[in-house]
mmCIF file of C-alpha atoms and ligand atoms in Angstrom:
data_model
loop_
_atom_site.group_PDB
_atom_site.id
_atom_site.type_symbol
_atom_site.label_atom_id
_atom_site.label_comp_id
_atom_site.label_asym_id
_atom_site.label_seq_id
_atom_site.Cartn_x
_atom_site.Cartn_y
_atom_site.Cartn_z
ATOM 1 C CA MET A 1 2.989 -15.231 -35.079
ATOM 2 C CA ARG A 2 4.823 -18.310 -33.837
ATOM 3 C CA ARG A 3 8.163 -17.247 -35.376
ATOM 4 C CA MET A 4 8.419 -14.606 -32.669
ATOM 5 C CA ARG A 5 7.771 -17.223 -29.972
ATOM 6 C CA SER A 6 10.087 -19.931 -31.185
ATOM 7 C CA SER A 7 12.920 -19.560 -28.671
ATOM 8 C CA GLU A 8 13.543 -17.982 -25.286
ATOM 9 C CA THR A 9 16.071 -15.611 -26.836
ATOM 10 C CA ILE A 10 13.542 -14.311 -29.359
ATOM 11 C CA ARG A 11 10.788 -14.133 -26.751
ATOM 12 C CA ASN A 12 13.120 -12.179 -24.534
ATOM 13 C CA LEU A 13 13.881 -9.749 -27.368
ATOM 14 C CA VAL A 14 10.254 -8.979 -28.214
ATOM 15 C CA ARG A 15 8.856 -8.980 -24.669
ATOM 16 C CA GLU A 16 6.738 -5.855 -24.185
ATOM 17 C CA THR A 17 6.522 -5.735 -20.405
ATOM 18 C CA ARG A 18 9.317 -6.220 -17.919
ATOM 19 C CA LEU A 19 9.369 -6.167 -14.162
ATOM 20 C CA ASP A 20 11.920 -4.168 -12.245
ATOM 21 C CA PRO A 21 12.294 -4.500 -8.448
ATOM 22 C CA ALA A 22 12.991 -0.739 -8.375
ATOM 23 C CA GLU A 23 9.265 -0.294 -9.033
ATOM 24 C CA PHE A 24 8.131 -2.539 -6.173
ATOM 25 C CA VAL A 25 7.120 -1.260 -2.753
ATOM 26 C CA LEU A 26 6.970 -3.751 0.138
ATOM 27 C CA PRO A 27 4.299 -3.196 2.824
ATOM 28 C CA LEU A 28 5.676 -3.774 6.334
ATOM 29 C CA PHE A 29 3.988 -3.956 9.737
ATOM 30 C CA VAL A 30 5.790 -2.479 12.724
ATOM 31 C CA CYS A 31 4.843 -3.390 16.298
ATOM 32 C CA PRO A 32 6.066 -2.592 19.835
ATOM 33 C CA GLY A 33 8.717 -4.613 21.633
ATOM 34 C CA GLU A 34 12.156 -5.900 20.800
ATOM 35 C CA GLY A 35 13.198 -8.948 18.867
ATOM 36 C CA VAL A 36 9.587 -9.489 17.728
ATOM 37 C CA ARG A 37 9.153 -11.270 14.411
ATOM 38 C CA ARG A 38 5.618 -12.709 14.471
ATOM 39 C CA GLU A 39 4.458 -14.368 11.262
ATOM 40 C CA ILE A 40 1.005 -13.384 9.996
ATOM 41 C CA SER A 41 -0.770 -16.702 9.619
ATOM 42 C CA ALA A 42 -2.728 -15.887 6.461
ATOM 43 C CA MET A 43 0.285 -14.179 4.856
ATOM 44 C CA PRO A 44 3.229 -16.597 4.955
ATOM 45 C CA GLY A 45 6.583 -14.818 4.815
ATOM 46 C CA ASN A 46 5.122 -11.580 6.214
ATOM 47 C CA PHE A 47 5.629 -10.556 9.824
ATOM 48 C CA GLN A 48 4.717 -8.107 12.505
ATOM 49 C CA LEU A 49 8.157 -6.669 13.254
ATOM 50 C CA SER A 50 9.476 -4.680 16.180
ATOM 51 C CA VAL A 51 11.610 -1.682 15.235
ATOM 52 C CA ASP A 52 14.946 -3.530 15.550
ATOM 53 C CA GLU A 53 13.690 -6.383 13.346
ATOM 54 C CA LEU A 54 12.201 -3.883 10.899
ATOM 55 C CA VAL A 55 15.626 -2.310 10.501
ATOM 56 C CA ARG A 56 17.115 -5.713 9.612
ATOM 57 C CA GLU A 57 14.303 -6.413 7.163
ATOM 58 C CA CYS A 58 14.765 -3.039 5.484
ATOM 59 C CA GLN A 59 18.500 -3.585 5.076
ATOM 60 C CA GLU A 60 17.655 -6.731 3.119
ATOM 61 C CA VAL A 61 14.970 -4.906 1.113
ATOM 62 C CA LYS A 62 17.448 -2.251 0.127
ATOM 63 C CA ALA A 63 20.133 -4.774 -0.789
ATOM 64 C CA LEU A 64 17.637 -6.475 -3.133
ATOM 65 C CA GLY A 65 17.138 -3.246 -5.085
ATOM 66 C CA ILE A 66 13.478 -2.931 -4.118
ATOM 67 C CA GLY A 67 12.091 0.577 -4.677
ATOM 68 C CA GLY A 68 10.980 1.164 -1.114
ATOM 69 C CA VAL A 69 8.710 0.192 1.756
ATOM 70 C CA ILE A 70 5.345 1.375 3.023
ATOM 71 C CA LEU A 71 4.899 1.273 6.779
ATOM 72 C CA PHE A 72 1.826 0.279 8.783
ATOM 73 C CA GLY A 73 1.801 0.590 12.559
ATOM 74 C CA LEU A 74 0.412 -1.521 15.399
ATOM 75 C CA PRO A 75 0.276 0.787 18.414
ATOM 76 C CA GLU A 76 0.601 -0.285 22.080
ATOM 77 C CA THR A 77 -2.923 0.926 22.756
ATOM 78 C CA LYS A 78 -5.880 2.064 20.697
ATOM 79 C CA ASP A 79 -8.412 4.723 21.645
ATOM 80 C CA GLU A 80 -11.438 6.608 20.320
ATOM 81 C CA MET A 81 -9.225 9.450 19.111
ATOM 82 C CA ALA A 82 -6.619 7.402 17.194
ATOM 83 C CA SER A 83 -3.969 9.181 19.272
ATOM 84 C CA GLY A 84 -1.258 6.748 18.227
ATOM 85 C CA ALA A 85 -1.662 7.755 14.579
ATOM 86 C CA TYR A 86 -0.309 11.263 15.057
ATOM 87 C CA ALA A 87 1.742 10.998 18.276
ATOM 88 C CA ASP A 88 5.329 12.128 17.862
ATOM 89 C CA ASP A 89 6.495 8.991 19.656
ATOM 90 C CA GLY A 90 3.962 6.751 17.877
ATOM 91 C CA ILE A 91 5.111 3.385 16.578
ATOM 92 C CA VAL A 92 5.504 4.473 12.933
ATOM 93 C CA GLN A 93 7.239 7.691 13.973
ATOM 94 C CA ARG A 94 9.751 5.730 16.074
ATOM 95 C CA ALA A 95 10.290 3.278 13.233
ATOM 96 C CA LEU A 96 10.938 6.150 10.827
ATOM 97 C CA ARG A 97 13.622 7.644 13.042
ATOM 98 C CA ALA A 98 15.366 4.292 13.443
ATOM 99 C CA LEU A 99 15.248 3.558 9.715
ATOM 100 C CA ARG A 100 16.494 7.016 8.816
ATOM 101 C CA ALA A 101 19.492 6.512 11.097
ATOM 102 C CA GLN A 102 20.226 2.881 10.287
ATOM 103 C CA VAL A 103 19.156 2.312 6.674
ATOM 104 C CA PRO A 104 20.268 5.423 4.807
ATOM 105 C CA GLY A 105 19.013 5.738 1.262
ATOM 106 C CA LEU A 106 15.912 3.593 1.778
ATOM 107 C CA LEU A 107 12.720 5.112 0.333
ATOM 108 C CA ILE A 108 10.056 5.135 3.046
ATOM 109 C CA ILE A 109 6.381 5.725 2.368
ATOM 110 C CA THR A 110 3.938 5.878 5.266
ATOM 111 C CA ASP A 111 0.318 4.802 5.169
ATOM 112 C CA VAL A 112 -1.741 7.625 6.606
ATOM 113 C CA CYS A 113 -4.900 6.209 8.170
ATOM 114 C CA ASN A 114 -6.577 5.785 11.536
ATOM 115 C CA CYS A 115 -8.050 2.289 11.469
ATOM 116 C CA GLU A 116 -5.031 0.658 13.132
ATOM 117 C CA TYR A 117 -5.220 3.221 15.955
ATOM 118 C CA THR A 118 -8.929 3.501 16.792
ATOM 119 C CA SER A 119 -10.517 1.228 19.382
ATOM 120 C CA HIS A 120 -13.479 0.727 17.001
ATOM 121 C CA GLY A 121 -11.309 -0.008 13.939
ATOM 122 C CA HIS A 122 -12.868 2.601 11.664
ATOM 123 C CA CYS A 123 -10.742 4.983 9.623
ATOM 124 C CA GLY A 124 -11.947 8.150 11.323
ATOM 125 C CA LYS A 125 -13.674 9.884 14.172
ATOM 126 C CA ILE A 126 -17.081 8.478 15.049
ATOM 127 C CA VAL A 127 -19.827 11.060 15.551
ATOM 128 C CA ASP A 128 -23.399 9.768 16.022
ATOM 129 C CA GLY A 129 -22.403 6.295 14.831
ATOM 130 C CA GLU A 130 -20.884 7.581 11.571
ATOM 131 C CA VAL A 131 -17.327 8.383 10.500
ATOM 132 C CA ASP A 132 -17.229 12.187 10.493
ATOM 133 C CA ASN A 133 -15.438 13.395 7.378
ATOM 134 C CA ASP A 134 -14.134 16.814 8.307
ATOM 135 C CA GLN A 135 -13.063 16.092 11.881
ATOM 136 C CA THR A 136 -11.126 13.092 10.575
ATOM 137 C CA LEU A 137 -9.189 15.366 8.199
ATOM 138 C CA GLU A 138 -7.504 17.012 11.176
ATOM 139 C CA TRP A 139 -6.170 13.681 12.439
ATOM 140 C CA LEU A 140 -4.944 12.713 8.986
ATOM 141 C CA ALA A 141 -3.119 15.991 8.433
ATOM 142 C CA ALA A 142 -1.553 15.743 11.898
ATOM 143 C CA ALA A 143 -0.417 12.164 11.180
ATOM 144 C CA ALA A 144 1.096 13.176 7.830
ATOM 145 C CA VAL A 145 3.013 16.077 9.416
ATOM 146 C CA SER A 146 4.301 13.828 12.219
ATOM 147 C CA HIS A 147 5.486 11.283 9.629
ATOM 148 C CA ALA A 148 7.268 13.995 7.655
ATOM 149 C CA ARG A 149 8.909 15.279 10.820
ATOM 150 C CA ALA A 150 10.124 11.762 11.651
ATOM 151 C CA GLY A 151 11.628 11.284 8.189
ATOM 152 C CA ALA A 152 9.023 9.891 5.760
ATOM 153 C CA ASP A 153 9.858 10.427 2.079
ATOM 154 C CA ILE A 154 6.259 10.163 0.856
ATOM 155 C CA VAL A 155 2.911 10.090 2.685
ATOM 156 C CA ALA A 156 0.064 7.928 1.399
ATOM 157 C CA PRO A 157 -3.450 8.585 2.721
ATOM 158 C CA SER A 158 -5.627 5.446 2.531
ATOM 159 C CA ASP A 159 -8.675 6.550 4.529
ATOM 160 C CA MET A 160 -10.968 7.666 1.651
ATOM 161 C CA MET A 161 -12.277 10.785 3.396
ATOM 162 C CA ASP A 162 -13.234 13.606 1.006
ATOM 163 C CA GLY A 163 -10.760 16.479 0.872
ATOM 164 C CA ARG A 164 -7.946 14.679 2.641
ATOM 165 C CA VAL A 165 -5.309 15.363 0.025
ATOM 166 C CA ALA A 166 -5.961 19.124 0.202
ATOM 167 C CA ALA A 167 -5.983 19.057 4.005
ATOM 168 C CA ILE A 168 -2.713 17.107 4.171
ATOM 169 C CA ARG A 169 -1.037 19.278 1.497
ATOM 170 C CA HIS A 170 -2.040 22.424 3.356
ATOM 171 C CA GLU A 171 -0.720 21.259 6.725
ATOM 172 C CA LEU A 172 2.496 19.807 5.287
ATOM 173 C CA ASP A 173 3.221 23.104 3.548
ATOM 174 C CA ALA A 174 2.399 25.111 6.666
ATOM 175 C CA ALA A 175 4.790 22.958 8.709
ATOM 176 C CA GLY A 176 7.635 23.435 6.224
ATOM 177 C CA TYR A 177 7.308 20.116 4.388
ATOM 178 C CA SER A 178 6.329 21.378 0.967
ATOM 179 C CA ARG A 179 8.865 19.003 -0.627
ATOM 180 C CA ILE A 180 7.111 15.861 0.679
ATOM 181 C CA PRO A 181 4.971 14.234 -2.059
ATOM 182 C CA ILE A 182 1.528 12.702 -1.544
ATOM 183 C CA LEU A 183 0.702 9.286 -2.996
ATOM 184 C CA ALA A 184 -3.098 9.193 -2.820
ATOM 185 C CA TYR A 185 -4.974 5.919 -2.496
ATOM 186 C CA SER A 186 -7.450 7.559 -4.892
ATOM 187 C CA ALA A 187 -9.505 4.638 -6.124
ATOM 188 C CA LYS A 188 -9.686 2.419 -3.067
ATOM 189 C CA PHE A 189 -12.539 -0.055 -3.090
ATOM 190 C CA ALA A 190 -14.455 -1.613 -0.212
ATOM 191 C CA SER A 191 -12.890 -4.960 -1.010
ATOM 192 C CA VAL A 192 -13.136 -8.407 0.497
ATOM 193 C CA PHE A 193 -9.505 -8.905 -0.507
ATOM 194 C CA TYR A 194 -8.280 -6.846 2.474
ATOM 195 C CA GLY A 195 -9.195 -9.715 4.803
ATOM 196 C CA PRO A 196 -5.701 -10.994 5.670
ATOM 197 C CA PHE A 197 -4.389 -7.433 6.125
ATOM 198 C CA ARG A 198 -6.871 -6.811 8.894
ATOM 199 C CA GLU A 199 -5.363 -9.722 10.803
ATOM 200 C CA ALA A 200 -1.880 -8.378 10.082
ATOM 201 C CA ALA A 201 -2.704 -4.829 11.146
ATOM 202 C CA GLU A 202 -5.330 -5.769 13.751
ATOM 203 C CA SER A 203 -7.622 -3.209 12.138
ATOM 204 C CA ALA A 204 -10.951 -4.954 11.483
ATOM 205 C CA PRO A 205 -13.887 -2.611 12.182
ATOM 206 C CA GLN A 206 -15.686 -3.582 15.389
ATOM 207 C CA PHE A 207 -19.084 -2.632 13.961
ATOM 208 C CA GLY A 208 -20.415 -2.130 10.446
ATOM 209 C CA ASP A 209 -18.090 -1.949 7.445
ATOM 210 C CA ARG A 210 -16.207 0.596 5.369
ATOM 211 C CA ARG A 211 -18.744 0.986 2.579
ATOM 212 C CA SER A 212 -19.692 4.529 3.539
ATOM 213 C CA TYR A 213 -16.185 5.724 2.703
ATOM 214 C CA GLN A 214 -14.459 3.153 0.490
ATOM 215 C CA MET A 215 -15.719 2.769 -3.081
ATOM 216 C CA ASP A 216 -18.329 0.399 -4.467
ATOM 217 C CA PRO A 217 -16.473 -2.269 -6.516
ATOM 218 C CA ALA A 218 -19.000 -1.766 -9.320
ATOM 219 C CA ASN A 219 -18.022 1.842 -10.045
ATOM 220 C CA GLY A 220 -15.337 2.600 -12.614
ATOM 221 C CA ARG A 221 -16.363 6.094 -13.712
ATOM 222 C CA GLU A 222 -16.540 7.193 -10.102
ATOM 223 C CA ALA A 223 -12.957 5.956 -9.680
ATOM 224 C CA MET A 224 -11.838 8.364 -12.413
ATOM 225 C CA ARG A 225 -13.588 11.207 -10.591
ATOM 226 C CA GLU A 226 -11.840 10.289 -7.347
ATOM 227 C CA ILE A 227 -8.479 10.399 -9.125
ATOM 228 C CA GLU A 228 -9.285 13.703 -10.799
ATOM 229 C CA LEU A 229 -10.291 15.263 -7.481
ATOM 230 C CA ASP A 230 -7.160 14.013 -5.717
ATOM 231 C CA LEU A 231 -4.984 15.488 -8.472
ATOM 232 C CA GLU A 232 -6.819 18.800 -8.224
ATOM 233 C CA GLU A 233 -6.193 18.745 -4.482
ATOM 234 C CA GLY A 234 -2.476 18.279 -5.055
ATOM 235 C CA ALA A 235 -1.764 14.546 -5.176
ATOM 236 C CA ASP A 236 1.588 13.830 -6.844
ATOM 237 C CA MET A 237 0.878 10.162 -7.538
ATOM 238 C CA ILE A 238 -2.308 8.132 -7.534
ATOM 239 C CA MET A 239 -3.159 4.543 -6.689
ATOM 240 C CA VAL A 240 -5.727 1.939 -7.640
ATOM 241 C CA LYS A 241 -6.411 -0.689 -4.968
ATOM 242 C CA PRO A 242 -6.810 -3.714 -5.106
ATOM 243 C CA ALA A 243 -4.900 -4.428 -8.333
ATOM 244 C CA MET A 244 -5.848 -7.599 -10.230
ATOM 245 C CA PRO A 245 -9.642 -7.294 -9.908
ATOM 246 C CA TYR A 246 -9.319 -3.661 -11.112
ATOM 247 C CA LEU A 247 -6.899 -3.913 -14.061
ATOM 248 C CA ASP A 248 -9.408 -2.049 -16.232
ATOM 249 C CA LEU A 249 -9.175 0.948 -13.928
ATOM 250 C CA ILE A 250 -5.381 0.859 -13.782
ATOM 251 C CA HIS A 251 -5.413 0.944 -17.568
ATOM 252 C CA GLU A 252 -7.946 3.746 -17.726
ATOM 253 C CA ALA A 253 -6.041 5.802 -15.140
ATOM 254 C CA ARG A 254 -2.803 5.329 -17.095
ATOM 255 C CA ARG A 255 -4.541 6.518 -20.286
ATOM 256 C CA ARG A 256 -6.119 9.575 -18.715
ATOM 257 C CA PHE A 257 -3.624 10.968 -16.233
ATOM 258 C CA ASP A 258 0.026 11.795 -16.838
ATOM 259 C CA VAL A 259 1.181 11.176 -13.290
ATOM 260 C CA PRO A 260 2.826 8.108 -11.767
ATOM 261 C CA VAL A 261 0.160 5.410 -11.346
ATOM 262 C CA ALA A 262 0.562 2.921 -8.520
ATOM 263 C CA ALA A 263 -1.409 -0.253 -7.864
ATOM 264 C CA TYR A 264 -1.669 -2.202 -4.611
ATOM 265 C CA GLN A 265 -1.667 -5.978 -4.959
ATOM 266 C CA VAL A 266 -3.424 -6.429 -1.642
ATOM 267 C CA SER A 267 -3.217 -9.079 1.053
ATOM 268 C CA GLY A 268 -6.023 -11.276 -0.317
ATOM 269 C CA GLU A 269 -4.487 -11.315 -3.778
ATOM 270 C CA PHE A 270 -1.222 -12.469 -2.205
ATOM 271 C CA SER A 271 -2.806 -15.026 0.111
ATOM 272 C CA MET A 272 -4.854 -16.675 -2.644
ATOM 273 C CA ILE A 273 -1.726 -17.400 -4.657
ATOM 274 C CA GLU A 274 0.165 -18.585 -1.560
ATOM 275 C CA ALA A 275 -2.680 -20.867 -0.507
ATOM 276 C CA ALA A 276 -3.106 -22.411 -3.939
ATOM 277 C CA ALA A 277 0.649 -22.942 -4.251
ATOM 278 C CA ARG A 278 0.819 -24.541 -0.800
ATOM 279 C CA ASN A 279 -1.863 -26.981 -1.879
ATOM 280 C CA GLY A 280 0.103 -27.841 -4.993
ATOM 281 C CA TRP A 281 -2.652 -26.394 -7.179
ATOM 282 C CA ILE A 282 -0.592 -23.710 -8.857
ATOM 283 C CA ASP A 283 3.085 -22.928 -9.443
ATOM 284 C CA HIS A 284 4.025 -20.253 -6.928
ATOM 285 C CA ASP A 285 6.734 -18.392 -8.793
ATOM 286 C CA ARG A 286 4.978 -18.347 -12.123
ATOM 287 C CA ALA A 287 1.704 -17.179 -10.554
ATOM 288 C CA MET A 288 3.583 -14.456 -8.705
ATOM 289 C CA LEU A 289 5.354 -13.154 -11.791
ATOM 290 C CA GLU A 290 2.319 -13.464 -14.067
ATOM 291 C CA SER A 291 0.156 -11.520 -11.614
ATOM 292 C CA LEU A 292 2.774 -8.764 -11.270
ATOM 293 C CA THR A 293 3.276 -8.643 -15.041
ATOM 294 C CA SER A 294 -0.463 -8.219 -15.602
ATOM 295 C CA ILE A 295 -0.526 -5.256 -13.225
ATOM 296 C CA ARG A 296 2.496 -3.704 -14.920
ATOM 297 C CA ARG A 297 1.041 -4.339 -18.391
ATOM 298 C CA ALA A 298 -2.258 -2.726 -17.417
ATOM 299 C CA GLY A 299 -0.296 0.447 -16.742
ATOM 300 C CA ALA A 300 0.850 0.581 -13.138
ATOM 301 C CA GLN A 301 4.375 1.876 -12.873
ATOM 302 C CA ILE A 302 4.666 1.357 -9.132
ATOM 303 C CA ILE A 303 3.430 -1.895 -7.582
ATOM 304 C CA LEU A 304 2.861 -2.270 -3.854
ATOM 305 C CA THR A 305 3.206 -5.982 -3.274
ATOM 306 C CA TYR A 306 3.880 -8.559 -0.552
ATOM 307 C CA PHE A 307 5.820 -10.462 -3.239
ATOM 308 C CA ALA A 308 8.482 -7.746 -3.474
ATOM 309 C CA LYS A 309 11.256 -9.814 -1.895
ATOM 310 C CA PRO A 310 10.699 -13.193 -3.573
ATOM 311 C CA ALA A 311 9.999 -11.511 -6.923
ATOM 312 C CA ALA A 312 13.128 -9.371 -6.682
ATOM 313 C CA LYS A 313 15.184 -12.476 -5.890
ATOM 314 C CA LEU A 314 13.821 -14.295 -8.968
ATOM 315 C CA LEU A 315 14.281 -11.302 -11.254
ATOM 316 C CA ARG A 316 17.911 -10.827 -10.231
ATOM 317 C CA ARG A 317 18.903 -14.264 -11.464
HETATM 318 C C1 LIG B 1 -5.928 1.057 5.944
HETATM 319 C C2 LIG B 1 -5.502 0.111 4.889
HETATM 320 C C3 LIG B 1 -6.040 -1.142 4.517
HETATM 321 C C4 LIG B 1 -5.198 -1.663 3.554
HETATM 322 C C5 LIG B 1 -4.195 -0.725 3.329
HETATM 323 N N1 LIG B 1 -4.419 0.375 4.138
HETATM 324 C C6 LIG B 1 -7.177 -1.904 5.068
HETATM 325 C C7 LIG B 1 -8.545 -1.419 4.925
HETATM 326 O O1 LIG B 1 -8.820 -0.394 4.311
HETATM 327 O O2 LIG B 1 -9.391 -2.083 5.514
HETATM 328 C C8 LIG B 1 -5.332 -3.012 2.902
HETATM 329 C C9 LIG B 1 -4.081 -3.598 2.395
HETATM 330 C C10 LIG B 1 -4.121 -5.040 2.095
HETATM 331 O O3 LIG B 1 -5.153 -5.734 2.143
HETATM 332 O O4 LIG B 1 -3.040 -5.560 1.780
HETATM 333 N N2 LIG B 1 -7.079 1.760 5.738
#
């Protein structure tokens, strides 16, 4: 076996998995104001950006050949009804219009969820202390339509309500957006690795947790059912999230379903590598590329990752 490993040129020839920045999607956080570029303390190199700064960031993203961005919004105010999620002049909607005008050709995905917009931080409408499934669907569909109207290329529901893909598909079609694809966060687990994101998006639940809607990390077969249901409801692409702790499910999804499979290398996965590298305990660039390669090798074609920019820079050399 060692003959095939004996030089970099041979290793390069027989390498089975390659990374391409065109398959990366960079998550970005957009906030009110002007000239705002506030670093997220647990996620070095990631910022809350006002719309003008977001435009600059996206110009760089596009120049690096990165596949696209996924937008998360921090609204001016939050309320019980998540009004900011589906307002026509909401923060993500404004960002979309600016990006459409100023960064032509950039692929823009929007995260469709309510947790950044509710005063209680849950992903839906609270009725009798619980997140009500079917009333939440109306908000989600309204948010998706408002994103499409403002110029989103793809909408990505991350709430984990039942039936949301069908509800969103139906309302998009009714509003004349039948060409807009849905990337479903199908197998999204109630994961501890979202910790740093909740600081970034200011979306930590104010009571309880998300275990009554996000999946139990122990359940792989149930993940396949979630994916199957989302595809039946009209999802065009599916996602497994987080990525590295769930490589088995990425692989299984790739084997079973002939649709584009995405994986989200989430905030905690990113922050662990950053923290270890900052302590001198691990080589940053090698850990970054090895983690991305493992996700690609498991079968994810599209990788949502906070490493999109530094990885793209390394890969271009
Ligand atoms: C919104 C959402 C979350 C993430 C993506 N969309 C947080 C959550 O569900 O609590 C996490 C992303 C990350 O950790 O990088 N529902």
